[in-house]
Amino acid sequence: MTILAPEIESRPWAEQLTVDEASYREQLVYLYDRSPFYRDKLTAAGFHSAADAGGLADIARLPLTDKRELLQTCTPDNAIGAHLCVGTSEIARIYSTSGTTGAPSFIPLTASDLDNWVTGSARSYAASGIEPGQRIVTTYNAGPFAAGAALGAFDRIGLAHIPVGTGNTERLVRAIEMLRPEAAVLTPSYAAYVVEWAAKRGVDLPGSTVERVLVAGEPGGGEAAFRAALEEGWGARVTEAMGIGDIGVSLWGECEEQDGMHLGARGFVHAEVIDPESGRALDMDAGAGGELVLTHLRHRAAPLLRFRTRDHVEVRTSACPCGRTGTRIRCVGRSDDMLIVRGVNVFPSAVREVVSSFTPRVSGHILVEPRQPGPKQEPPLPVSVELAPGATEDPTLADAIRDRLREALVVQTRVELVPWGSVQRTEYKSKLVRR
Ligand SMILES: [Zn+2]
């Protein structure tokens, strides 16, 4: 178990905060100097200078940044937005986000931004336990999206990288059989898809050389039952990583303890957790869960301050036996997917987690089908639960799932069992909700 940058990743968190404090204050000076967006936004909020804005201890007094605000500042002359701080000649790369919320947006990076992204991402992926000199097969495309930047992380770790791209399972499985990699990188949905694909064709996936499956791109890799099913199907240890395009790729990565993701991008990014309704900052060090809010500390092209990620996280505060310091997180879902059933927040991924505890009688595939538009729903919430191959419809099973959902998530559901194969599979990211 190697730590890529032990002097940084294992440094006491108080020391990290001292380093971050200096970076943050410099970043604020930079924002006032270079970012029309933040100069205006902070001034409007009554902070007329970097000195007014204070340090990290005062960060919760500053306004939050919403993705929509940034998009609203885009013009034909500046497609990136008013948070752009550098001239064209300083930009080394521009990624796009497809944006779950609609319009595409652009993410510019200077050479140093890109280098920091790769550094943080490398630490996050290395936390999985993969060692330099090993082989890794990856299914990301080096396309327009920020995930492509993660590919640089595999070089940085010193791996033999075998890119096979997205959506060609035949090629992926061939590469595993012929090139014998120790690790594979996929979205959790795709990892589950490959398990079924292999089983259907008699391919011995658990018997392959893959010892580690690194999942990222959507929540799910940390759900206990879902993870257990992936680990059994692959015969490998599953760890997850997570980033957000606007801030950085694979910012967080789980270690072999599998109890939440470490901030691989420590030093580059400061994390907070807020109550998504009130926007109030919560005490992350006390383990409070909520929406993850991130601030760039050393960014140049288009730094963001208190950016609302829309990711809802649980926080782990216990010391991790791996030696990496700082709090860890597990993502429980995206607020875009969140439903509110009679005042209770329900994430479809949490529904899947509860349902998956009924394996092997169910396949683990579910579909939540809200009846009302928007997040607010009247109970019962309809949930289709797919049966395992060969399993027969058993009314007591539907009742048992409904009861456990009510106990675990305090939500009333109407559970319908559907035959195996009827919930659509994906080679990228799953849609757990159908409207
Ligand atoms: Zn750890």
Tab-separated table of C-alpha atoms in Angstrom, residues 16-402:
chain	number	residue	atom	x	y	z
A	16	GLN	CA	-2.696	21.242	5.802
A	17	LEU	CA	-5.013	24.027	6.918
A	18	THR	CA	-2.072	26.338	7.502
A	19	VAL	CA	-0.869	25.699	3.964
A	20	ASP	CA	-4.408	26.109	2.614
A	21	GLU	CA	-4.935	29.349	4.543
A	22	ALA	CA	-2.036	30.998	2.732
A	23	SER	CA	-3.178	29.653	-0.639
A	24	TYR	CA	-6.737	30.787	-0.039
A	25	ARG	CA	-5.748	34.343	0.868
A	26	GLU	CA	-3.613	34.543	-2.270
A	27	GLN	CA	-6.475	33.121	-4.316
A	28	LEU	CA	-8.799	35.834	-2.966
A	29	VAL	CA	-6.327	38.558	-3.940
A	30	TYR	CA	-6.144	36.963	-7.394
A	31	LEU	CA	-9.943	36.884	-7.699
A	32	TYR	CA	-10.306	40.566	-6.796
A	33	ASP	CA	-7.554	41.373	-9.247
A	34	ARG	CA	-8.585	39.183	-12.183
A	35	SER	CA	-12.148	37.882	-11.907
A	36	PRO	CA	-14.878	40.336	-12.938
A	37	PHE	CA	-17.446	37.822	-11.704
A	38	TYR	CA	-16.099	37.562	-8.153
A	39	ARG	CA	-15.092	41.207	-7.862
A	40	ASP	CA	-18.721	42.136	-8.535
A	41	LYS	CA	-20.255	39.316	-6.539
A	42	LEU	CA	-18.144	39.835	-3.426
A	43	THR	CA	-18.445	43.623	-3.577
A	44	ALA	CA	-22.228	43.306	-3.869
A	45	ALA	CA	-22.160	41.119	-0.763
A	46	GLY	CA	-20.293	43.854	1.143
A	47	PHE	CA	-16.748	42.502	0.853
A	48	HIS	CA	-14.792	45.232	-0.871
A	49	SER	CA	-11.347	43.642	-0.799
A	50	ALA	CA	-9.544	40.375	-0.153
A	51	ALA	CA	-8.783	41.666	3.348
A	52	ASP	CA	-12.527	42.175	3.936
A	53	ALA	CA	-13.211	38.598	2.878
A	54	GLY	CA	-10.819	37.290	5.549
A	55	GLY	CA	-9.458	33.736	5.786
A	56	LEU	CA	-10.757	30.186	5.700
A	57	ALA	CA	-12.342	30.585	9.137
A	58	ASP	CA	-14.557	33.305	7.631
A	59	ILE	CA	-15.366	31.551	4.368
A	60	ALA	CA	-18.947	30.728	5.396
A	61	ARG	CA	-19.739	34.458	5.433
A	62	LEU	CA	-19.061	34.675	1.696
A	63	PRO	CA	-21.806	33.980	-0.846
A	64	LEU	CA	-22.150	30.593	-2.515
A	65	THR	CA	-21.670	30.194	-6.275
A	66	ASP	CA	-24.275	28.458	-8.370
A	67	LYS	CA	-23.576	26.984	-11.797
A	68	ARG	CA	-26.481	28.953	-13.269
A	69	GLU	CA	-24.965	32.273	-12.176
A	70	LEU	CA	-21.818	31.467	-14.139
A	71	LEU	CA	-23.776	30.514	-17.252
A	72	GLN	CA	-25.721	33.761	-17.086
A	73	THR	CA	-22.506	35.727	-17.557
A	74	CYS	CA	-21.621	34.014	-20.854
A	75	THR	CA	-21.725	36.308	-23.883
A	76	PRO	CA	-20.892	35.895	-27.580
A	77	ASP	CA	-17.527	37.526	-26.775
A	78	ASN	CA	-16.880	35.389	-23.706
A	79	ALA	CA	-18.342	31.905	-23.996
A	80	ILE	CA	-16.658	30.830	-20.765
A	81	GLY	CA	-18.161	33.443	-18.434
A	82	ALA	CA	-17.122	36.411	-16.322
A	83	HIS	CA	-15.163	34.168	-13.933
A	84	LEU	CA	-12.483	33.769	-16.626
A	85	CYS	CA	-9.266	35.287	-15.259
A	86	VAL	CA	-6.678	34.728	-17.979
A	87	GLY	CA	-6.058	35.630	-21.603
A	88	THR	CA	-6.333	33.128	-24.437
A	89	SER	CA	-2.569	32.628	-24.621
A	90	GLU	CA	-2.483	31.347	-21.034
A	91	ILE	CA	-5.095	28.643	-21.584
A	92	ALA	CA	-3.722	25.156	-22.180
A	93	ARG	CA	-6.989	23.218	-22.490
A	94	ILE	CA	-10.747	23.759	-22.567
A	95	TYR	CA	-13.082	20.987	-21.468
A	96	SER	CA	-16.852	20.965	-21.847
A	97	THR	CA	-19.529	19.769	-19.499
A	98	SER	CA	-22.679	18.360	-20.987
A	99	GLY	CA	-24.409	19.776	-17.928
A	100	THR	CA	-27.174	17.745	-16.349
A	101	THR	CA	-28.992	21.066	-15.961
A	102	GLY	CA	-29.082	22.031	-19.633
A	103	ALA	CA	-26.723	24.380	-21.492
A	104	PRO	CA	-23.153	23.236	-22.188
A	105	SER	CA	-20.407	25.072	-20.358
A	106	PHE	CA	-16.675	25.335	-20.798
A	107	ILE	CA	-13.888	24.680	-18.336
A	108	PRO	CA	-10.620	26.377	-19.213
A	109	LEU	CA	-7.337	25.318	-17.617
A	110	THR	CA	-3.873	26.838	-17.627
A	111	ALA	CA	-0.910	24.480	-17.805
A	112	SER	CA	-0.517	24.704	-14.022
A	113	ASP	CA	-4.240	24.062	-13.454
A	114	LEU	CA	-4.019	20.969	-15.600
A	115	ASP	CA	-0.921	19.810	-13.774
A	116	ASN	CA	-2.690	20.267	-10.426
A	117	TRP	CA	-5.683	18.327	-11.707
A	118	VAL	CA	-3.451	15.442	-12.707
A	119	THR	CA	-1.570	15.556	-9.385
A	120	GLY	CA	-4.766	15.409	-7.321
A	121	SER	CA	-6.313	12.797	-9.546
A	122	ALA	CA	-3.192	10.628	-9.380
A	123	ARG	CA	-3.304	10.672	-5.565
A	124	SER	CA	-7.007	9.792	-5.608
A	125	TYR	CA	-6.554	6.821	-7.922
A	126	ALA	CA	-3.358	5.663	-6.238
A	127	ALA	CA	-5.296	5.474	-2.960
A	128	SER	CA	-6.983	2.367	-4.404
A	129	GLY	CA	-3.742	0.508	-3.753
A	130	ILE	CA	-2.658	0.183	-7.363
A	131	GLU	CA	1.128	0.237	-7.642
A	132	PRO	CA	3.513	1.763	-10.180
A	133	GLY	CA	4.479	-0.789	-12.805
A	134	GLN	CA	1.059	-2.444	-12.804
A	135	ARG	CA	-1.296	-2.445	-15.768
A	136	ILE	CA	-4.626	-0.644	-15.822
A	137	VAL	CA	-7.355	-0.810	-18.433
A	138	THR	CA	-9.547	2.295	-18.650
A	139	THR	CA	-12.893	2.944	-20.275
A	140	TYR	CA	-12.909	6.751	-20.291
A	141	ASN	CA	-12.707	8.590	-23.562
A	142	ALA	CA	-10.113	11.319	-23.987
A	143	GLY	CA	-12.951	13.346	-25.440
A	144	PRO	CA	-14.426	16.746	-24.633
A	145	PHE	CA	-15.275	15.996	-21.033
A	146	ALA	CA	-13.138	16.594	-17.978
A	147	ALA	CA	-12.921	12.857	-17.217
A	148	GLY	CA	-10.341	12.736	-20.021
A	149	ALA	CA	-7.922	14.601	-17.764
A	150	ALA	CA	-7.917	11.611	-15.415
A	151	LEU	CA	-6.013	9.675	-18.044
A	152	GLY	CA	-2.966	11.816	-17.247
A	153	ALA	CA	-3.201	10.570	-13.672
A	154	PHE	CA	-2.477	6.999	-14.722
A	155	ASP	CA	0.743	8.127	-16.400
A	156	ARG	CA	1.632	10.119	-13.304
A	157	ILE	CA	1.238	7.080	-11.045
A	158	GLY	CA	3.545	5.143	-13.349
A	159	LEU	CA	1.068	2.578	-14.624
A	160	ALA	CA	1.020	0.824	-17.965
A	161	HIS	CA	-2.169	2.366	-19.241
A	162	ILE	CA	-4.445	0.450	-21.619
A	163	PRO	CA	-7.202	2.780	-22.849
A	164	VAL	CA	-10.075	0.937	-24.511
A	165	GLY	CA	-12.612	3.769	-24.500
A	166	THR	CA	-16.279	3.790	-23.644
A	167	GLY	CA	-18.903	1.335	-24.802
A	168	ASN	CA	-17.047	-1.560	-26.343
A	169	THR	CA	-17.345	-4.432	-23.914
A	170	GLU	CA	-15.930	-7.001	-26.319
A	171	ARG	CA	-12.747	-4.937	-26.637
A	172	LEU	CA	-12.564	-4.387	-22.875
A	173	VAL	CA	-12.886	-8.066	-22.026
A	174	ARG	CA	-10.419	-9.033	-24.772
A	175	ALA	CA	-7.908	-6.535	-23.391
A	176	ILE	CA	-8.348	-8.010	-19.913
A	177	GLU	CA	-7.858	-11.559	-21.195
A	178	MET	CA	-4.903	-10.821	-23.467
A	179	LEU	CA	-3.022	-8.040	-21.676
A	180	ARG	CA	-3.726	-9.209	-18.123
A	181	PRO	CA	-4.113	-5.871	-16.310
A	182	GLU	CA	-4.229	-5.738	-12.498
A	183	ALA	CA	-6.884	-2.991	-12.491
A	184	ALA	CA	-9.831	-1.645	-14.454
A	185	VAL	CA	-11.515	1.779	-14.370
A	186	LEU	CA	-15.225	2.137	-15.166
A	187	THR	CA	-18.416	3.812	-14.044
A	188	PRO	CA	-20.149	1.628	-11.442
A	189	SER	CA	-23.060	1.096	-13.861
A	190	TYR	CA	-20.714	-0.119	-16.536
A	191	ALA	CA	-18.863	-2.341	-14.065
A	192	ALA	CA	-22.220	-3.984	-13.259
A	193	TYR	CA	-23.048	-4.277	-16.947
A	194	VAL	CA	-19.764	-6.056	-17.658
A	195	VAL	CA	-20.482	-8.595	-14.888
A	196	GLU	CA	-23.770	-9.536	-16.576
A	197	TRP	CA	-22.213	-9.444	-20.040
A	198	ALA	CA	-19.478	-11.853	-18.957
A	199	ALA	CA	-21.865	-14.188	-17.127
A	200	LYS	CA	-24.096	-14.444	-20.195
A	201	ARG	CA	-21.154	-15.483	-22.367
A	202	GLY	CA	-19.467	-17.777	-19.894
A	203	VAL	CA	-16.480	-15.435	-19.474
A	204	ASP	CA	-14.745	-16.075	-16.148
A	205	LEU	CA	-14.435	-12.466	-14.975
A	206	PRO	CA	-13.688	-13.331	-11.319
A	207	GLY	CA	-10.889	-15.548	-12.580
A	208	SER	CA	-9.265	-12.716	-14.552
A	209	THR	CA	-6.094	-10.899	-13.502
A	210	VAL	CA	-8.073	-7.820	-12.410
A	211	GLU	CA	-7.604	-7.384	-8.661
A	212	ARG	CA	-8.906	-3.841	-8.391
A	213	VAL	CA	-11.876	-2.162	-9.968
A	214	LEU	CA	-11.813	1.628	-9.686
A	215	VAL	CA	-15.240	3.163	-10.203
A	216	ALA	CA	-16.087	6.829	-10.745
A	217	GLY	CA	-18.438	9.103	-12.623
A	218	GLU	CA	-21.605	8.553	-10.595
A	219	PRO	CA	-22.542	7.546	-7.038
A	220	GLY	CA	-22.908	3.850	-6.278
A	221	GLY	CA	-19.418	2.454	-5.813
A	222	GLY	CA	-19.688	3.006	-2.070
A	223	GLU	CA	-23.146	1.448	-1.593
A	224	ALA	CA	-22.455	-1.649	0.500
A	225	ALA	CA	-24.665	-4.195	-1.289
A	226	PHE	CA	-23.941	-2.824	-4.751
A	227	ARG	CA	-20.218	-2.853	-4.036
A	228	ALA	CA	-20.413	-6.406	-2.710
A	229	ALA	CA	-22.140	-7.525	-5.916
A	230	LEU	CA	-19.469	-5.850	-8.044
A	231	GLU	CA	-16.687	-7.371	-5.951
A	232	GLU	CA	-18.181	-10.832	-6.343
A	233	GLY	CA	-18.795	-10.405	-10.064
A	234	TRP	CA	-15.272	-9.169	-10.744
A	235	GLY	CA	-13.465	-11.136	-8.054
A	236	ALA	CA	-11.779	-7.825	-7.250
A	237	ARG	CA	-11.695	-5.068	-4.667
A	238	VAL	CA	-13.868	-2.108	-5.629
A	239	THR	CA	-12.958	1.446	-4.618
A	240	GLU	CA	-14.490	4.673	-5.820
A	241	ALA	CA	-13.284	8.099	-6.918
A	242	MET	CA	-15.184	11.307	-7.539
A	243	GLY	CA	-14.682	14.747	-9.015
A	244	ILE	CA	-16.732	17.537	-10.476
A	245	GLY	CA	-15.807	18.996	-13.846
A	246	ASP	CA	-16.034	22.638	-12.814
A	247	ILE	CA	-13.573	22.126	-9.954
A	248	GLY	CA	-11.387	19.162	-10.834
A	249	VAL	CA	-11.348	15.601	-12.051
A	250	SER	CA	-11.207	12.743	-9.486
A	251	LEU	CA	-10.701	15.077	-6.553
A	252	TRP	CA	-11.515	12.309	-4.101
A	253	GLY	CA	-10.430	8.705	-3.992
A	254	GLU	CA	-11.091	5.805	-1.695
A	255	CYS	CA	-8.311	3.765	-0.129
A	256	GLU	CA	-8.250	0.038	0.560
A	257	GLU	CA	-10.132	0.563	3.825
A	258	GLN	CA	-13.192	1.326	1.656
A	259	ASP	CA	-14.686	3.707	4.185
A	260	GLY	CA	-15.117	6.951	2.281
A	261	MET	CA	-12.993	8.911	-0.168
A	262	HIS	CA	-9.897	10.926	0.756
A	263	LEU	CA	-9.367	14.354	-0.775
A	264	GLY	CA	-6.589	13.614	-3.260
A	265	ALA	CA	-6.768	17.242	-4.374
A	266	ARG	CA	-5.865	18.522	-0.900
A	267	GLY	CA	-3.940	21.763	-1.195
A	268	PHE	CA	-5.719	22.601	-4.454
A	269	VAL	CA	-9.292	22.547	-3.194
A	270	HIS	CA	-11.022	23.421	0.080
A	271	ALA	CA	-14.159	21.437	0.969
A	272	GLU	CA	-17.224	22.475	2.964
A	273	VAL	CA	-20.615	20.916	3.581
A	274	ILE	CA	-23.806	22.975	3.686
A	275	ASP	CA	-27.481	22.472	4.399
A	276	PRO	CA	-28.814	22.499	0.810
A	277	GLU	CA	-32.050	24.225	1.804
A	278	SER	CA	-30.738	27.081	3.936
A	279	GLY	CA	-27.220	27.279	2.476
A	280	ARG	CA	-25.887	27.302	6.035
A	281	ALA	CA	-22.380	25.869	6.504
A	282	LEU	CA	-22.310	22.701	8.604
A	283	ASP	CA	-19.498	21.368	10.758
A	284	MET	CA	-17.786	18.882	8.488
A	285	ASP	CA	-15.234	18.003	11.162
A	286	ALA	CA	-18.123	16.870	13.360
A	287	GLY	CA	-19.306	14.526	10.615
A	288	ALA	CA	-22.254	16.580	9.358
A	289	GLY	CA	-23.604	15.436	5.996
A	290	GLY	CA	-25.047	17.695	3.337
A	291	GLU	CA	-24.246	19.281	0.002
A	292	LEU	CA	-20.584	19.462	-0.889
A	293	VAL	CA	-19.268	22.971	-1.594
A	294	LEU	CA	-15.782	23.406	-3.057
A	295	THR	CA	-13.364	26.314	-3.366
A	296	HIS	CA	-10.279	26.462	-5.564
A	297	LEU	CA	-7.110	27.358	-3.670
A	298	ARG	CA	-4.483	27.614	-6.391
A	299	HIS	CA	-6.434	27.855	-9.600
A	300	ARG	CA	-5.648	30.258	-12.408
A	301	ALA	CA	-7.905	30.056	-15.470
A	302	ALA	CA	-11.350	30.323	-13.906
A	303	PRO	CA	-11.209	29.734	-10.144
A	304	LEU	CA	-14.429	29.168	-8.251
A	305	LEU	CA	-15.296	30.170	-4.732
A	306	ARG	CA	-17.803	28.202	-2.623
A	307	PHE	CA	-19.120	26.349	-5.663
A	308	ARG	CA	-22.265	24.300	-5.039
A	309	THR	CA	-21.527	20.831	-6.419
A	310	ARG	CA	-25.095	19.470	-5.976
A	311	ASP	CA	-23.486	16.314	-4.607
A	312	HIS	CA	-24.843	15.168	-1.281
A	313	VAL	CA	-22.238	13.564	0.916
A	314	GLU	CA	-21.819	11.754	4.198
A	315	VAL	CA	-18.678	12.664	6.113
A	316	ARG	CA	-16.345	10.258	7.915
A	317	THR	CA	-14.171	11.811	10.619
A	318	SER	CA	-12.444	8.777	12.142
A	319	ALA	CA	-8.708	8.383	11.588
A	320	CYS	CA	-8.097	6.150	8.577
A	321	PRO	CA	-5.695	3.241	9.168
A	322	CYS	CA	-4.096	3.957	5.766
A	323	GLY	CA	-2.387	7.023	7.227
A	324	ARG	CA	-3.983	9.648	5.008
A	325	THR	CA	-5.330	12.502	7.103
A	326	GLY	CA	-8.427	14.663	6.832
A	327	THR	CA	-12.129	13.914	6.708
A	328	ARG	CA	-13.472	11.514	4.096
A	329	ILE	CA	-16.709	11.580	2.173
A	330	ARG	CA	-19.139	9.226	0.534
A	331	CYS	CA	-21.508	10.599	-2.085
A	332	VAL	CA	-25.094	9.521	-1.496
A	333	GLY	CA	-26.579	11.172	-4.569
A	334	ARG	CA	-27.017	14.234	-6.749
A	335	SER	CA	-29.542	16.860	-5.753
A	336	ASP	CA	-30.820	16.827	-9.360
A	337	ASP	CA	-32.054	13.288	-8.654
A	338	MET	CA	-33.365	13.988	-5.177
A	339	LEU	CA	-37.067	13.492	-4.525
A	340	ILE	CA	-38.934	14.896	-1.563
A	341	VAL	CA	-41.647	12.529	-0.420
A	342	ARG	CA	-43.813	14.148	2.207
A	343	GLY	CA	-40.917	16.270	3.430
A	344	VAL	CA	-38.346	13.468	3.426
A	345	ASN	CA	-35.372	13.661	1.029
A	346	VAL	CA	-34.995	10.464	-0.955
A	347	PHE	CA	-32.098	9.679	-3.274
A	348	PRO	CA	-32.744	6.993	-5.897
A	349	SER	CA	-29.245	5.655	-5.223
A	350	ALA	CA	-30.248	5.131	-1.583
A	351	VAL	CA	-33.339	3.233	-2.740
A	352	ARG	CA	-31.082	1.042	-4.861
A	353	GLU	CA	-28.798	0.432	-1.900
A	354	VAL	CA	-31.684	-0.812	0.254
A	355	VAL	CA	-33.131	-2.922	-2.563
A	356	SER	CA	-29.715	-4.451	-3.302
A	357	SER	CA	-29.653	-5.939	0.183
A	358	PHE	CA	-32.272	-8.391	-1.163
A	359	THR	CA	-29.812	-9.987	-3.578
A	360	PRO	CA	-29.612	-12.766	-4.733
A	361	ARG	CA	-33.404	-12.608	-5.095
A	362	VAL	CA	-33.222	-9.276	-6.952
A	363	SER	CA	-30.794	-8.160	-9.664
A	364	GLY	CA	-29.973	-4.809	-8.031
A	365	HIS	CA	-31.460	-2.842	-10.937
A	366	ILE	CA	-34.259	-0.472	-10.008
A	367	LEU	CA	-36.249	2.327	-11.557
A	368	VAL	CA	-37.994	5.032	-9.585
A	369	GLU	CA	-40.967	6.466	-11.469
A	370	PRO	CA	-42.189	9.695	-9.875
A	371	ARG	CA	-45.782	10.590	-10.631
A	372	GLN	CA	-45.482	14.341	-10.086
A	373	PRO	CA	-43.146	16.672	-12.013
A	374	GLY	CA	-40.392	18.249	-9.919
A	375	PRO	CA	-38.854	16.864	-6.737
A	376	LYS	CA	-41.956	16.956	-4.495
A	377	GLN	CA	-43.862	13.655	-4.522
A	378	GLU	CA	-46.974	12.317	-2.870
A	379	PRO	CA	-46.564	8.833	-1.385
A	380	PRO	CA	-46.459	6.056	-2.284
A	381	LEU	CA	-43.436	6.467	-4.559
A	382	PRO	CA	-43.523	3.875	-7.376
A	383	VAL	CA	-40.366	1.755	-7.538
A	384	SER	CA	-39.777	-1.025	-10.062
A	385	VAL	CA	-37.465	-3.688	-8.705
A	386	GLU	CA	-35.932	-6.146	-11.105
A	387	LEU	CA	-35.843	-9.789	-10.100
A	388	ALA	CA	-32.689	-11.869	-10.351
A	389	PRO	CA	-32.382	-14.246	-13.329
A	390	GLY	CA	-34.698	-17.199	-12.761
A	391	ALA	CA	-36.356	-15.670	-9.680
A	392	THR	CA	-40.116	-15.920	-9.534
A	393	GLU	CA	-42.479	-13.184	-8.590
A	394	ASP	CA	-43.243	-13.479	-4.925
A	395	PRO	CA	-45.661	-11.008	-3.338
A	396	THR	CA	-44.018	-11.396	0.056
A	397	LEU	CA	-40.754	-10.191	-1.474
A	398	ALA	CA	-42.351	-6.968	-2.722
A	399	ASP	CA	-43.822	-6.400	0.739
A	400	ALA	CA	-40.516	-7.092	2.439
A	401	ILE	CA	-38.717	-4.587	0.164
A	402	ARG	CA	-41.403	-1.977	0.756
